Structures are given as structure tokens and as C-alpha cells.
PDB file of C-alpha atoms in Angstrom:
ATOM      1  CA  MET A   1     -45.810  84.069 142.067  1.00  0.00           C
ATOM      2  CA  LYS A   2     -48.932  81.977 142.390  1.00  0.00           C
ATOM      3  CA  PHE A   3     -50.850  79.428 140.413  1.00  0.00           C
ATOM      4  CA  SER A   4     -54.593  79.203 140.120  1.00  0.00           C
ATOM      5  CA  SER A   5     -57.067  76.924 138.354  1.00  0.00           C
ATOM      6  CA  PHE A   6     -57.799  79.038 135.319  1.00  0.00           C
ATOM      7  CA  GLU A   7     -56.825  79.747 131.756  1.00  0.00           C
ATOM      8  CA  THR A   8     -54.944  83.016 131.760  1.00  0.00           C
ATOM      9  CA  VAL A   9     -54.931  85.870 129.305  1.00  0.00           C
ATOM     10  CA  GLY A  10     -51.747  87.229 130.862  1.00  0.00           C
ATOM     11  CA  GLN A  11     -48.361  85.843 131.728  1.00  0.00           C
ATOM     12  CA  GLN A  12     -47.777  82.145 131.262  1.00  0.00           C
ATOM     13  CA  ASN A  13     -46.634  80.207 134.306  1.00  0.00           C
ATOM     14  CA  ILE A  14     -45.915  76.654 135.397  1.00  0.00           C
ATOM     15  CA  CYS A  15     -46.112  75.106 138.856  1.00  0.00           C
ATOM     16  CA  LEU A  16     -44.761  71.757 139.988  1.00  0.00           C
ATOM     17  CA  THR A  17     -45.758  68.942 142.290  1.00  0.00           C
ATOM     18  CA  ILE A  18     -44.409  65.520 143.188  1.00  0.00           C
ATOM     19  CA  LYS A  19     -46.439  62.346 143.729  1.00  0.00           C
ATOM     20  CA  ASN A  20     -45.656  58.875 144.913  1.00  0.00           C
ATOM     21  CA  ASN A  21     -46.661  55.954 142.690  1.00  0.00           C
ATOM     22  CA  PRO A  22     -46.698  52.913 144.991  1.00  0.00           C
ATOM     23  CA  SER A  23     -47.539  50.495 142.188  1.00  0.00           C
ATOM     24  CA  LYS A  24     -44.282  51.407 140.440  1.00  0.00           C
ATOM     25  CA  ASN A  25     -42.318  52.152 143.617  1.00  0.00           C
ATOM     26  CA  SER A  26     -41.441  55.509 142.105  1.00  0.00           C
ATOM     27  CA  PHE A  27     -42.096  59.240 142.304  1.00  0.00           C
ATOM     28  CA  GLY A  28     -43.428  61.425 139.504  1.00  0.00           C
ATOM     29  CA  VAL A  29     -42.829  65.133 138.963  1.00  0.00           C
ATOM     30  CA  TYR A  30     -45.768  66.897 137.332  1.00  0.00           C
ATOM     31  CA  ALA A  31     -46.196  70.331 135.778  1.00  0.00           C
ATOM     32  CA  LYS A  32     -49.435  72.296 135.794  1.00  0.00           C
ATOM     33  CA  THR A  33     -49.687  75.224 133.404  1.00  0.00           C
ATOM     34  CA  ASN A  34     -52.117  78.098 133.012  1.00  0.00           C
ATOM     35  CA  PHE A  35     -51.857  77.854 129.225  1.00  0.00           C
ATOM     36  CA  THR A  36     -52.458  75.324 126.477  1.00  0.00           C
ATOM     37  CA  GLN A  37     -49.736  74.631 123.931  1.00  0.00           C
ATOM     38  CA  SER A  38     -48.649  71.592 121.972  1.00  0.00           C
ATOM     39  CA  LYS A  39     -45.020  70.645 121.358  1.00  0.00           C
ATOM     40  CA  PHE A  40     -43.839  73.176 123.930  1.00  0.00           C
ATOM     41  CA  ARG A  41     -40.067  73.409 124.321  1.00  0.00           C
ATOM     42  CA  PHE A  42     -37.921  74.837 127.096  1.00  0.00           C
ATOM     43  CA  SER A  43     -34.720  76.661 126.289  1.00  0.00           C
ATOM     44  CA  SER A  44     -33.482  75.813 129.776  1.00  0.00           C
ATOM     45  CA  ALA A  45     -34.975  73.754 132.603  1.00  0.00           C
ATOM     46  CA  GLN A  46     -33.801  72.496 135.985  1.00  0.00           C
ATOM     47  CA  ILE A  47     -35.847  70.711 138.643  1.00  0.00           C
ATOM     48  CA  SER A  48     -34.228  69.756 141.941  1.00  0.00           C
ATOM     49  CA  ILE A  49     -35.172  66.960 144.312  1.00  0.00           C
ATOM     50  CA  VAL A  50     -34.545  66.931 148.074  1.00  0.00           C
ATOM     51  CA  LEU A  51     -34.054  63.525 149.707  1.00  0.00           C
ATOM     52  CA  PRO A  52     -33.011  62.144 153.069  1.00  0.00           C
ATOM     53  CA  THR A  53     -29.313  61.328 152.858  1.00  0.00           C
ATOM     54  CA  ILE A  54     -29.870  57.614 153.292  1.00  0.00           C
ATOM     55  CA  ALA A  55     -31.896  57.427 150.082  1.00  0.00           C
ATOM     56  CA  SER A  56     -29.450  58.709 147.513  1.00  0.00           C
ATOM     57  CA  ASN A  57     -26.076  57.007 147.756  1.00  0.00           C
ATOM     58  CA  ASP A  58     -26.320  56.255 144.046  1.00  0.00           C
ATOM     59  CA  LYS A  59     -27.627  58.308 141.166  1.00  0.00           C
ATOM     60  CA  LEU A  60     -31.380  58.498 140.798  1.00  0.00           C
ATOM     61  CA  THR A  61     -32.925  56.080 138.357  1.00  0.00           C
ATOM     62  CA  ILE A  62     -34.778  58.441 136.029  1.00  0.00           C
ATOM     63  CA  HIS A  63     -37.643  57.283 133.835  1.00  0.00           C
ATOM     64  CA  ASN A  64     -38.243  59.821 131.090  1.00  0.00           C
ATOM     65  CA  VAL A  65     -41.702  60.304 129.611  1.00  0.00           C
ATOM     66  CA  SER A  66     -43.485  62.684 127.228  1.00  0.00           C
ATOM     67  CA  ASN A  67     -40.476  63.012 124.920  1.00  0.00           C
ATOM     68  CA  GLY A  68     -38.378  64.625 127.642  1.00  0.00           C
ATOM     69  CA  ASN A  69     -34.814  63.683 128.522  1.00  0.00           C
ATOM     70  CA  TRP A  70     -33.959  64.598 132.120  1.00  0.00           C
ATOM     71  CA  VAL A  71     -30.513  63.786 133.517  1.00  0.00           C
ATOM     72  CA  GLU A  72     -28.876  64.193 136.902  1.00  0.00           C
ATOM     73  CA  LYS A  73     -26.689  67.283 136.655  1.00  0.00           C
ATOM     74  CA  SER A  74     -25.503  68.132 140.155  1.00  0.00           C
ATOM     75  CA  LYS A  75     -25.579  66.933 143.750  1.00  0.00           C
ATOM     76  CA  ALA A  76     -24.741  68.190 147.223  1.00  0.00           C
ATOM     77  CA  SER A  77     -24.693  65.353 149.763  1.00  0.00           C
ATOM     78  CA  SER A  78     -25.188  66.105 153.447  1.00  0.00           C
ATOM     79  CA  PRO A  79     -24.090  69.736 153.233  1.00  0.00           C
ATOM     80  CA  GLU A  80     -23.098  71.365 156.502  1.00  0.00           C
ATOM     81  CA  VAL A  81     -26.071  73.687 156.232  1.00  0.00           C
ATOM     82  CA  ASP A  82     -28.454  70.695 156.157  1.00  0.00           C
ATOM     83  CA  CYS A  83     -26.564  67.503 156.921  1.00  0.00           C
ATOM     84  CA  LYS A  84     -29.632  65.227 156.954  1.00  0.00           C
ATOM     85  CA  ARG A  85     -30.536  65.818 153.304  1.00  0.00           C
ATOM     86  CA  ASP A  86     -29.148  65.531 149.807  1.00  0.00           C
ATOM     87  CA  TYR A  87     -29.894  68.007 147.038  1.00  0.00           C
ATOM     88  CA  ILE A  88     -30.030  66.704 143.474  1.00  0.00           C
ATOM     89  CA  GLY A  89     -30.429  68.865 140.390  1.00  0.00           C
ATOM     90  CA  LEU A  90     -31.943  67.404 137.217  1.00  0.00           C
ATOM     91  CA  TRP A  91     -31.450  69.126 133.879  1.00  0.00           C
ATOM     92  CA  LEU A  92     -33.602  68.827 130.774  1.00  0.00           C
ATOM     93  CA  VAL A  93     -31.366  67.975 127.840  1.00  0.00           C
ATOM     94  CA  ASP A  94     -34.141  67.989 125.263  1.00  0.00           C
ATOM     95  CA  GLY A  95     -37.853  67.457 125.055  1.00  0.00           C
ATOM     96  CA  LYS A  96     -41.223  68.841 124.073  1.00  0.00           C
ATOM     97  CA  TYR A  97     -44.528  68.679 125.915  1.00  0.00           C
ATOM     98  CA  ASP A  98     -48.212  69.000 125.136  1.00  0.00           C
ATOM     99  CA  PHE A  99     -49.567  71.237 127.898  1.00  0.00           C
ATOM    100  CA  ILE A 100     -53.268  71.722 128.615  1.00  0.00           C
ATOM    101  CA  ALA A 101     -54.281  74.527 130.957  1.00  0.00           C
ATOM    102  CA  ASN A 102     -55.042  73.394 134.518  1.00  0.00           C
ATOM    103  CA  GLU A 103     -54.134  69.772 133.798  1.00  0.00           C
ATOM    104  CA  GLU A 104     -51.103  67.974 135.171  1.00  0.00           C
ATOM    105  CA  THR A 105     -48.438  66.768 132.751  1.00  0.00           C
ATOM    106  CA  LEU A 106     -45.976  64.132 133.926  1.00  0.00           C
ATOM    107  CA  LEU A 107     -42.449  65.379 133.180  1.00  0.00           C
ATOM    108  CA  PHE A 108     -40.461  62.427 134.505  1.00  0.00           C
ATOM    109  CA  GLU A 109     -40.410  59.708 137.146  1.00  0.00           C
ATOM    110  CA  PHE A 110     -37.585  58.510 139.348  1.00  0.00           C
ATOM    111  CA  SER A 111     -37.019  55.612 141.706  1.00  0.00           C
ATOM    112  CA  LEU A 112     -34.761  55.245 144.735  1.00  0.00           C
ATOM    113  CA  ASN A 113     -32.440  52.456 145.763  1.00  0.00           C
ATOM    114  CA  LYS A 114     -33.830  52.472 149.298  1.00  0.00           C
ATOM    115  CA  LYS A 115     -37.270  52.807 150.823  1.00  0.00           C
ATOM    116  CA  VAL A 116     -38.001  56.146 152.450  1.00  0.00           C
ATOM    117  CA  LEU A 117     -41.002  57.865 153.977  1.00  0.00           C
ATOM    118  CA  ILE A 118     -43.028  59.543 151.273  1.00  0.00           C
ATOM    119  CA  ASP A 119     -43.034  62.903 153.020  1.00  0.00           C
ATOM    120  CA  GLU A 120     -39.211  62.903 153.090  1.00  0.00           C
ATOM    121  CA  VAL A 121     -39.106  63.224 149.306  1.00  0.00           C
ATOM    122  CA  ARG A 122     -39.934  66.670 147.961  1.00  0.00           C
ATOM    123  CA  LEU A 123     -39.100  69.348 145.439  1.00  0.00           C
ATOM    124  CA  PHE A 124     -36.573  72.086 146.100  1.00  0.00           C
ATOM    125  CA  GLU A 125     -38.097  75.291 147.466  1.00  0.00           C
ATOM    126  CA  ASN A 126     -36.350  78.243 145.820  1.00  0.00           C
ATOM    127  CA  LYS A 127     -36.981  80.726 148.621  1.00  0.00           C
ATOM    128  CA  GLU A 128     -36.504  78.424 151.600  1.00  0.00           C
ATOM    129  CA  ASP A 129     -33.857  75.807 150.819  1.00  0.00           C
ATOM    130  CA  PRO A 130     -30.107  76.512 151.049  1.00  0.00           C
ATOM    131  CA  LYS A 131     -28.507  78.881 148.574  1.00  0.00           C
ATOM    132  CA  ALA A 132     -25.414  78.124 146.501  1.00  0.00           C
ATOM    133  CA  SER A 133     -23.226  80.147 148.854  1.00  0.00           C
ATOM    134  CA  GLU A 134     -24.165  78.253 152.018  1.00  0.00           C
ATOM    135  CA  LEU A 135     -21.838  75.713 153.623  1.00  0.00           C
ATOM    136  CA  GLY A 136     -21.581  72.441 151.760  1.00  0.00           C
ATOM    137  CA  MET A 137     -23.692  73.448 148.749  1.00  0.00           C
ATOM    138  CA  LYS A 138     -20.602  73.448 146.484  1.00  0.00           C
ATOM    139  CA  SER A 139     -21.584  76.812 144.967  1.00  0.00           C
ATOM    140  CA  ILE A 140     -24.388  75.002 143.125  1.00  0.00           C
ATOM    141  CA  ASP A 141     -27.690  76.755 142.573  1.00  0.00           C
ATOM    142  CA  PHE A 142     -30.395  74.098 142.849  1.00  0.00           C
ATOM    143  CA  SER A 143     -33.263  76.513 142.179  1.00  0.00           C
ATOM    144  CA  ASN A 144     -36.071  75.197 140.029  1.00  0.00           C
ATOM    145  CA  LEU A 145     -35.867  76.916 136.665  1.00  0.00           C
ATOM    146  CA  LEU A 146     -38.198  76.724 133.655  1.00  0.00           C
ATOM    147  CA  ILE A 147     -37.407  79.101 130.774  1.00  0.00           C
ATOM    148  CA  ASP A 148     -39.207  79.148 127.440  1.00  0.00           C
ATOM    149  CA  GLU A 149     -37.634  79.762 124.051  1.00  0.00           C
ATOM    150  CA  ASP A 150     -38.276  83.515 124.353  1.00  0.00           C
ATOM    151  CA  GLY A 151     -36.330  83.710 127.611  1.00  0.00           C
ATOM    152  CA  ASN A 152     -39.358  84.043 129.896  1.00  0.00           C
ATOM    153  CA  HIS A 153     -39.083  82.495 133.381  1.00  0.00           C
ATOM    154  CA  LEU A 154     -42.235  80.408 133.802  1.00  0.00           C
ATOM    155  CA  TYR A 155     -41.671  78.537 137.077  1.00  0.00           C
ATOM    156  CA  LYS A 156     -43.758  79.907 139.938  1.00  0.00           C
ATOM    157  CA  PHE A 157     -43.896  77.558 142.911  1.00  0.00           C
ATOM    158  CA  ASN A 158     -44.475  74.004 144.129  1.00  0.00           C
ATOM    159  CA  TYR A 159     -48.004  73.026 145.065  1.00  0.00           C
ATOM    160  CA  PHE A 160     -49.487  70.263 147.159  1.00  0.00           C
ATOM    161  CA  ASP A 161     -51.844  67.842 145.472  1.00  0.00           C
ATOM    162  CA  SER A 162     -54.741  67.298 147.855  1.00  0.00           C
ATOM    163  CA  ASN A 163     -55.738  64.163 145.938  1.00  0.00           C
ATOM    164  CA  ASN A 164     -52.457  62.444 146.738  1.00  0.00           C
ATOM    165  CA  SER A 165     -52.878  59.777 149.398  1.00  0.00           C
ATOM    166  CA  LYS A 166     -49.862  61.010 151.369  1.00  0.00           C
ATOM    167  CA  LYS A 167     -48.532  64.410 152.364  1.00  0.00           C
ATOM    168  CA  ASN A 168     -45.355  65.519 150.661  1.00  0.00           C
ATOM    169  CA  TYR A 169     -43.889  68.774 151.882  1.00  0.00           C
ATOM    170  CA  ILE A 170     -46.874  70.697 153.263  1.00  0.00           C
ATOM    171  CA  ASP A 171     -46.242  72.082 156.726  1.00  0.00           C
ATOM    172  CA  THR A 172     -49.360  70.811 158.506  1.00  0.00           C
ATOM    173  CA  ALA A 173     -48.121  72.049 161.851  1.00  0.00           C
ATOM    174  CA  GLN A 174     -49.109  75.554 160.805  1.00  0.00           C
ATOM    175  CA  ASP A 175     -52.867  75.927 161.231  1.00  0.00           C
ATOM    176  CA  VAL A 176     -53.718  78.709 158.781  1.00  0.00           C
ATOM    177  CA  GLU A 177     -57.212  79.875 157.891  1.00  0.00           C
ATOM    178  CA  LEU A 178     -58.075  82.242 155.034  1.00  0.00           C
ATOM    179  CA  VAL A 179     -61.038  84.546 155.672  1.00  0.00           C
ATOM    180  CA  LEU A 180     -62.508  86.704 152.883  1.00  0.00           C
ATOM    181  CA  ASN A 181     -64.914  89.538 153.565  1.00  0.00           C
ATOM    182  CA  PRO A 182     -66.641  91.691 150.935  1.00  0.00           C
ATOM    183  CA  THR A 183     -67.044  95.263 152.179  1.00  0.00           C
ATOM    184  CA  ILE A 184     -70.070  97.520 151.877  1.00  0.00           C
ATOM    185  CA  VAL A 185     -68.463  98.965 148.750  1.00  0.00           C
ATOM    186  CA  LYS A 186     -69.262  96.571 145.900  1.00  0.00           C
ATOM    187  CA  ASN A 187     -65.748  96.523 144.391  1.00  0.00           C
ATOM    188  CA  ASN A 188     -63.834  96.135 147.662  1.00  0.00           C
ATOM    189  CA  PHE A 189     -62.935  93.250 149.940  1.00  0.00           C
ATOM    190  CA  ASN A 190     -60.691  92.420 152.896  1.00  0.00           C
ATOM    191  CA  ILE A 191     -58.416  89.440 153.516  1.00  0.00           C
ATOM    192  CA  PHE A 192     -57.631  87.984 156.928  1.00  0.00           C
ATOM    193  CA  LEU A 193     -55.227  85.163 157.755  1.00  0.00           C
ATOM    194  CA  LYS A 194     -55.707  83.389 161.066  1.00  0.00           C
ATOM    195  CA  GLY A 195     -52.768  81.562 162.614  1.00  0.00           C
ATOM    196  CA  VAL A 196     -50.180  83.768 160.872  1.00  0.00           C
ATOM    197  CA  GLU A 197     -47.776  86.197 162.530  1.00  0.00           C
ATOM    198  CA  GLU A 198     -47.866  89.857 161.459  1.00  0.00           C
ATOM    199  CA  ASN A 199     -44.380  89.764 159.943  1.00  0.00           C
ATOM    200  CA  ASP A 200     -44.762  86.423 158.152  1.00  0.00           C
ATOM    201  CA  GLU A 201     -44.227  86.668 154.390  1.00  0.00           C
ATOM    202  CA  VAL A 202     -47.368  85.995 152.379  1.00  0.00           C
ATOM    203  CA  SER A 203     -47.637  85.384 148.633  1.00  0.00           C
ATOM    204  CA  LEU A 204     -50.992  86.588 147.350  1.00  0.00           C
ATOM    205  CA  LEU A 205     -52.718  86.029 144.014  1.00  0.00           C
ATOM    206  CA  VAL A 206     -56.214  87.248 143.146  1.00  0.00           C
ATOM    207  CA  VAL A 207     -57.708  86.432 139.741  1.00  0.00           C
ATOM    208  CA  THR A 208     -61.095  86.344 138.101  1.00  0.00           C
ATOM    209  CA  GLU A 209     -62.606  82.991 137.192  1.00  0.00           C
ATOM    210  CA  ARG A 210     -61.563  83.661 133.572  1.00  0.00           C
ATOM    211  CA  GLY A 211     -57.943  84.140 134.573  1.00  0.00           C
ATOM    212  CA  THR A 212     -57.500  87.917 134.633  1.00  0.00           C
ATOM    213  CA  THR A 213     -54.927  88.768 137.300  1.00  0.00           C
ATOM    214  CA  ILE A 214     -56.002  91.518 139.689  1.00  0.00           C
ATOM    215  CA  ILE A 215     -53.367  91.200 142.416  1.00  0.00           C
ATOM    216  CA  ASN A 216     -50.035  89.398 142.318  1.00  0.00           C
ATOM    217  CA  THR A 217     -47.726  90.317 145.175  1.00  0.00           C
ATOM    218  CA  ILE A 218     -45.511  89.173 148.026  1.00  0.00           C
ATOM    219  CA  THR A 219     -45.971  91.099 151.244  1.00  0.00           C
ATOM    220  CA  THR A 220     -46.411  90.634 154.998  1.00  0.00           C
ATOM    221  CA  ASN A 221     -49.546  89.557 156.825  1.00  0.00           C
ATOM    222  CA  LYS A 222     -49.535  92.924 158.593  1.00  0.00           C
ATOM    223  CA  ASN A 223     -49.876  94.737 155.267  1.00  0.00           C
ATOM    224  CA  ILE A 224     -52.636  92.394 154.114  1.00  0.00           C
ATOM    225  CA  ILE A 225     -54.681  92.993 157.263  1.00  0.00           C
ATOM    226  CA  ALA A 226     -54.356  96.757 156.890  1.00  0.00           C
ATOM    227  CA  ARG A 227     -55.281  96.863 153.212  1.00  0.00           C
ATOM    228  CA  VAL A 228     -58.634  97.155 151.469  1.00  0.00           C
ATOM    229  CA  PHE A 229     -58.446  95.361 148.133  1.00  0.00           C
ATOM    230  CA  ARG A 230     -60.288  96.723 145.134  1.00  0.00           C
ATOM    231  CA  VAL A 231     -61.452  95.187 141.865  1.00  0.00           C
ATOM    232  CA  PRO A 232     -61.080  97.724 139.007  1.00  0.00           C
ATOM    233  CA  ASP A 233     -64.309  98.955 137.439  1.00  0.00           C
ATOM    234  CA  ASP A 234     -63.283  97.689 134.004  1.00  0.00           C
ATOM    235  CA  ILE A 235     -63.248  94.075 135.257  1.00  0.00           C
ATOM    236  CA  PRO A 236     -66.884  92.892 135.248  1.00  0.00           C
ATOM    237  CA  SER A 237     -66.456  89.578 137.069  1.00  0.00           C
ATOM    238  CA  GLN A 238     -68.139  89.001 140.416  1.00  0.00           C
ATOM    239  CA  ASN A 239     -66.341  85.713 141.019  1.00  0.00           C
ATOM    240  CA  LEU A 240     -62.746  85.840 142.208  1.00  0.00           C
ATOM    241  CA  ILE A 241     -60.219  83.198 143.186  1.00  0.00           C
ATOM    242  CA  VAL A 242     -57.940  84.148 146.080  1.00  0.00           C
ATOM    243  CA  ARG A 243     -54.801  82.118 146.791  1.00  0.00           C
ATOM    244  CA  VAL A 244     -52.255  82.681 149.526  1.00  0.00           C
ATOM    245  CA  LYS A 245     -49.070  80.850 150.405  1.00  0.00           C
ATOM    246  CA  VAL A 246     -47.518  81.167 153.845  1.00  0.00           C
ATOM    247  CA  LYS A 247     -44.300  79.207 154.272  1.00  0.00           C
ATOM    248  CA  LYS A 248     -45.329  75.832 152.780  1.00  0.00           C
ATOM    249  CA  THR A 249     -49.073  76.157 153.282  1.00  0.00           C
ATOM    250  CA  LEU A 250     -51.180  76.953 150.227  1.00  0.00           C
ATOM    251  CA  ILE A 251     -54.836  77.966 150.565  1.00  0.00           C
ATOM    252  CA  SER A 252     -57.373  78.833 147.887  1.00  0.00           C
ATOM    253  CA  LYS A 253     -60.892  80.236 148.271  1.00  0.00           C
ATOM    254  CA  ARG A 254     -63.580  81.648 146.012  1.00  0.00           C
ATOM    255  CA  LEU A 255     -64.964  85.120 146.698  1.00  0.00           C
ATOM    256  CA  VAL A 256     -68.248  86.323 145.220  1.00  0.00           C
ATOM    257  CA  LEU A 257     -68.699  90.097 145.194  1.00  0.00           C
ATOM    258  CA  ALA A 258     -72.079  91.806 145.217  1.00  0.00           C
ATOM    259  CA  ARG A 259     -71.418  93.978 142.176  1.00  0.00           C
ATOM    260  CA  GLU A 260     -74.885  94.084 140.617  1.00  0.00           C
TER     261      GLU A 260
END
């Protein structure tokens, strides 16, 4: 559900981001993993790009890197459900990658035949963008999909790179603040989200600094406000990383518990 800056001892996951490269007049799609593995292969992988309709009259020009071979598989142009955008699915035919935990790996680059605003180019959002059954989507599922050779689904979500010089798909209109409060009980803490409605869906991940997952859930802000979170006694860490995602806003904060 969430991605954090740590090496995990639990489930492997991969998150994606997209960056503009003005020197090459192209965009790059990057993967960030919570595991390290050389010559990693996917059994199945799809990554979908969302563009303004004016930008994609022709096929994308794809520049493959890192021994990967990505090809344009499917496209829905100006669907009735979202007539101002095109949806393009790219499929990995073959490839292997050397992943290092918490470091970005460039999967592929692509260029467009027309200039567009950088923040009009983004990755498909599985939970928010149109489904295959919606008008004009041609029964095509454009969901991002990353499956390893054991059949495990590794894709988690798209993240915003704060080091990128331009915004991509972060919703900056939503002013969200994450507030963390340790309680008087050493193992407990509360989470508050300012600027979020009670019924808004919130993805929550809480891990230790060494990557042990404590909480991994999707719930409502109302439930988060009402809940007291507890760190199990068998987890000795005082330092926690808390990440929440509300709509397209991702926030991360460190929480230090007084457990000594």
C-alpha cells in the first residue's frame, strides 16, 4: 500500500515516479524498491501513461534502458469518461534490472511529438483513473502491474519526487498537514490529519527505521482520528516512519517514541 525509505524484512514492493528530462526533451519512469536484488525479472509488467490528448496522436517514442524492452500495448484516446486525456499502456516484453533498496532505477524513457506542460504528463493512478468498463476505455485495464516470477504483485503506488524541478501529478490544492503525537503510554501514539474530511480515504503505513512494518492499512480519516496506535512490545525501535496518502498527496514524518 505504501512505500517508505527503508530496507524491509517483509514483503517486497515497488513504487513508481515520472520525471521530466529537459536536456533530452523526454520523460523517464523510475522504480524505487524496498529490496536489493540483481538481475531481477518480472513475469508480467504494465505501466500506463496519461497524457493530454494533443500530445499523443502518434505512438510514443520509447527509449529502453537497463536491459528492458518496453512497448506500447494499448491506447484509449479521448474516452467519453475523460475526453481531454489519452491513456497509453506499456508492456514489458523482456528485461532484467539491478535494484538497490531506496534508490531509483530508470526503467525507460519516452518522448512526445508535441510540447506539453510537464504537469500534464503523469502515471496512471489505479484507484482514481477510469476503469476498463467506463465509457470509451475499450474494456482495457490500464492499471499499473508489476509481478515477479513467483506471482507476487509488487506495485504499490506512484510517488512524487520532491527533488524534481516541476510538479507532476501532486494535488497541491489540497493543503494537508500530518500531526503525530506520542501519548503518555510509551508504546502508543495518535495521528491527526489537518485539511482532510472525515470520510476521505487515507492510506497509512507505519514502519520502524529498519523496515519492520507495524501498520499497513487503508481506512478513513474519521477512523484514524478515533484510533490510538500501538507499537508491539516485541519491536524495540523508538524511531518510526509514518506515511499517509490522501488522494494524490503523500506525506511522510518521523516519530520518536519515549520508550526508555
